[in-house]
Amino acid sequence: MSPEDRRAAIIEAVMPLVEERGADATSRELADAAGVAEGTLFRAFGDKVCLIGEVALTGLLRASDPAVTRADLESIDPRLPLVDRVRQVIERGQRRSEEAVAWVMVLRFLHTREGADEQDHLHRERAAQMRSRLMAQQETRRAVVEETLGRVLAQDLDRLRVPIEVAVSLIESATAHHRPGLERMGPPLPAEVLADALVHGIVGEKRSPDTNVPDTHDSSPAGHAGGGAPSYPGEED
């Protein structure tokens, strides 16, 4: 096995452990997960910190992989009502966002640890290359989101009040609303509430929180499924 293939195999083997334990994983645990001696880890990566850093960068690249984004969006049934399609877009985006944030938190911890400069200076160039890949990948992902969302929304394009680019930005903003660390007035809203507000707007006929009450806001086939409006925070009283 070439050195690069060995590194890739180790990263793959220890990724579940790092995902669970983050930087708290010990060298012994990492070696056991990879099925190699600790010395092999050190020869391949220099030290535990550099290994965990490369695992986190690899995980971050995968979480924002345009191919994964495309597969997520293309798996949405185009026959569903519009609000349910938008809800699923938001939910899938939230899951990928949570994965990415988890890996970013590992990287931030490694970056702020004491003695970081001395420990990983030999691996900065490699990390910089992976970060460059990530930035390029994000640009590609954006294009994939716009293209694929156009197909998800295709049967309702003639009903949109805004250009498709605006609709995509609004849906992306709704997805970002779920990310931890954002300052907000209250807890993050459920995906179904965000989707309902995006599709039906915030101005119009008052919608009942009782899911058994028929939804009269939009009686078209592309309206809300199930006939009822989602329960909004504060409407229970």
GROMACS .gro file of C-alpha atoms in nm, residues 72-192:
model
  121
   72ASP     CA    1  -3.036   1.466  -0.166
   73LEU     CA    2  -3.246   1.703  -0.375
   74GLU     CA    3  -3.310   1.463  -0.662
   75SER     CA    4  -3.451   1.208  -0.415
   76ILE     CA    5  -3.743   1.442  -0.337
   77ASP     CA    6  -4.066   1.323  -0.499
   78PRO     CA    7  -4.171   1.594  -0.750
   79ARG     CA    8  -4.534   1.484  -0.714
   80LEU     CA    9  -4.552   1.608  -0.355
   81PRO     CA   10  -4.730   1.937  -0.281
   82LEU     CA   11  -4.498   2.236  -0.305
   83VAL     CA   12  -4.483   2.304   0.068
   84ASP     CA   13  -4.380   1.944   0.137
   85ARG     CA   14  -4.108   1.957  -0.128
   86VAL     CA   15  -3.972   2.278   0.024
   87ARG     CA   16  -3.987   2.121   0.372
   88GLN     CA   17  -3.782   1.824   0.255
   89VAL     CA   18  -3.529   2.054   0.088
   90ILE     CA   19  -3.487   2.239   0.418
   91GLU     CA   20  -3.462   1.918   0.622
   92ARG     CA   21  -3.196   1.770   0.395
   93GLY     CA   22  -3.001   2.093   0.399
   94GLN     CA   23  -3.021   2.109   0.777
   95ARG     CA   24  -2.882   1.758   0.813
   96ARG     CA   25  -2.582   1.836   0.592
   97SER     CA   26  -2.533   2.166   0.771
   98GLU     CA   27  -2.526   1.990   1.109
   99GLU     CA   28  -2.262   1.748   0.979
  100ALA     CA   29  -2.049   2.034   0.847
  101VAL     CA   30  -2.079   2.236   1.169
  102ALA     CA   31  -1.974   1.933   1.377
  103TRP     CA   32  -1.652   1.898   1.174
  104VAL     CA   33  -1.589   2.273   1.186
  105MET     CA   34  -1.611   2.263   1.566
  106VAL     CA   35  -1.344   1.992   1.574
  107LEU     CA   36  -1.119   2.204   1.352
  108ARG     CA   37  -1.173   2.513   1.565
  109PHE     CA   38  -1.081   2.323   1.878
  110LEU     CA   39  -0.761   2.199   1.719
  111HIS     CA   40  -0.676   2.548   1.595
  112THR     CA   41  -0.713   2.706   1.939
  113ARG     CA   42  -0.535   2.438   2.140
  114GLU     CA   43  -0.217   2.531   2.325
  115GLY     CA   44   0.102   2.470   2.126
  116ALA     CA   45  -0.079   2.431   1.794
  117ASP     CA   46   0.188   2.615   1.596
  118GLU     CA   47   0.464   2.383   1.710
  119GLN     CA   48   0.270   2.062   1.656
  120ASP     CA   49   0.129   2.092   1.306
  121HIS     CA   50   0.349   2.337   1.117
  122LEU     CA   51   0.460   2.057   0.882
  123HIS     CA   52   0.100   1.992   0.779
  124ARG     CA   53  -0.021   2.347   0.719
  125GLU     CA   54   0.039   2.328   0.346
  126ARG     CA   55  -0.172   2.013   0.316
  127ALA     CA   56  -0.451   2.168   0.526
  128ALA     CA   57  -0.439   2.482   0.310
  129GLN     CA   58  -0.480   2.270  -0.002
  130MET     CA   59  -0.786   2.098   0.145
  131ARG     CA   60  -0.935   2.432   0.243
  132SER     CA   61  -0.888   2.555  -0.113
  133ARG     CA   62  -1.072   2.246  -0.235
  134LEU     CA   63  -1.351   2.323   0.011
  135MET     CA   64  -1.391   2.679  -0.115
  136ALA     CA   65  -1.402   2.565  -0.477
  137GLN     CA   66  -1.646   2.291  -0.381
  138GLN     CA   67  -1.878   2.542  -0.216
  139GLU     CA   68  -1.900   2.737  -0.540
  140THR     CA   69  -1.986   2.420  -0.731
  141ARG     CA   70  -2.240   2.323  -0.465
  142ARG     CA   71  -2.418   2.657  -0.501
  143ALA     CA   72  -2.456   2.601  -0.875
  144VAL     CA   73  -2.582   2.247  -0.813
  145VAL     CA   74  -2.839   2.374  -0.560
  146GLU     CA   75  -2.974   2.631  -0.807
  147GLU     CA   76  -2.990   2.378  -1.089
  148THR     CA   77  -3.146   2.096  -0.888
  149LEU     CA   78  -3.390   2.316  -0.698
  150GLY     CA   79  -3.509   2.440  -1.036
  151ARG     CA   80  -3.617   2.083  -1.109
  152VAL     CA   81  -3.766   2.034  -0.761
  153LEU     CA   82  -3.979   2.345  -0.814
  154ALA     CA   83  -4.032   2.290  -1.188
  155GLN     CA   84  -4.405   2.223  -1.186
  156ASP     CA   85  -4.465   2.543  -0.986
  157LEU     CA   86  -4.230   2.783  -1.165
  158ASP     CA   87  -4.523   2.967  -1.323
  159ARG     CA   88  -4.667   3.028  -0.975
  160LEU     CA   89  -4.352   3.182  -0.825
  161ARG     CA   90  -4.378   3.554  -0.745
  162VAL     CA   91  -3.998   3.586  -0.743
  163PRO     CA   92  -3.720   3.470  -0.976
  164ILE     CA   93  -3.591   3.119  -0.912
  165GLU     CA   94  -3.261   3.267  -0.787
  166VAL     CA   95  -3.449   3.453  -0.513
  167ALA     CA   96  -3.647   3.142  -0.420
  168VAL     CA   97  -3.322   2.945  -0.390
  169SER     CA   98  -3.168   3.213  -0.167
  170LEU     CA   99  -3.473   3.217   0.059
  171ILE     CA  100  -3.471   2.839   0.095
  172GLU     CA  101  -3.096   2.844   0.167
  173SER     CA  102  -3.156   3.114   0.431
  174ALA     CA  103  -3.427   2.900   0.589
  175THR     CA  104  -3.180   2.611   0.603
  176ALA     CA  105  -2.912   2.830   0.762
  177HIS     CA  106  -3.165   2.939   1.027
  178HIS     CA  107  -3.113   2.601   1.194
  179ARG     CA  108  -2.736   2.636   1.235
  180PRO     CA  109  -2.610   2.658   1.593
  181GLY     CA  110  -2.434   2.973   1.703
  182LEU     CA  111  -2.666   3.213   1.518
  183GLU     CA  112  -2.816   3.486   1.733
  184ARG     CA  113  -3.195   3.471   1.719
  185MET     CA  114  -3.493   3.584   1.924
  186GLY     CA  115  -3.595   3.229   2.013
  187PRO     CA  116  -3.529   2.862   1.935
  188PRO     CA  117  -3.496   2.756   1.569
  189LEU     CA  118  -3.825   2.701   1.388
  190PRO     CA  119  -3.925   2.354   1.263
  191ALA     CA  120  -3.872   2.286   0.893
  192GLU     CA  121  -4.246   2.253   0.831
   0.00000   0.00000   0.00000
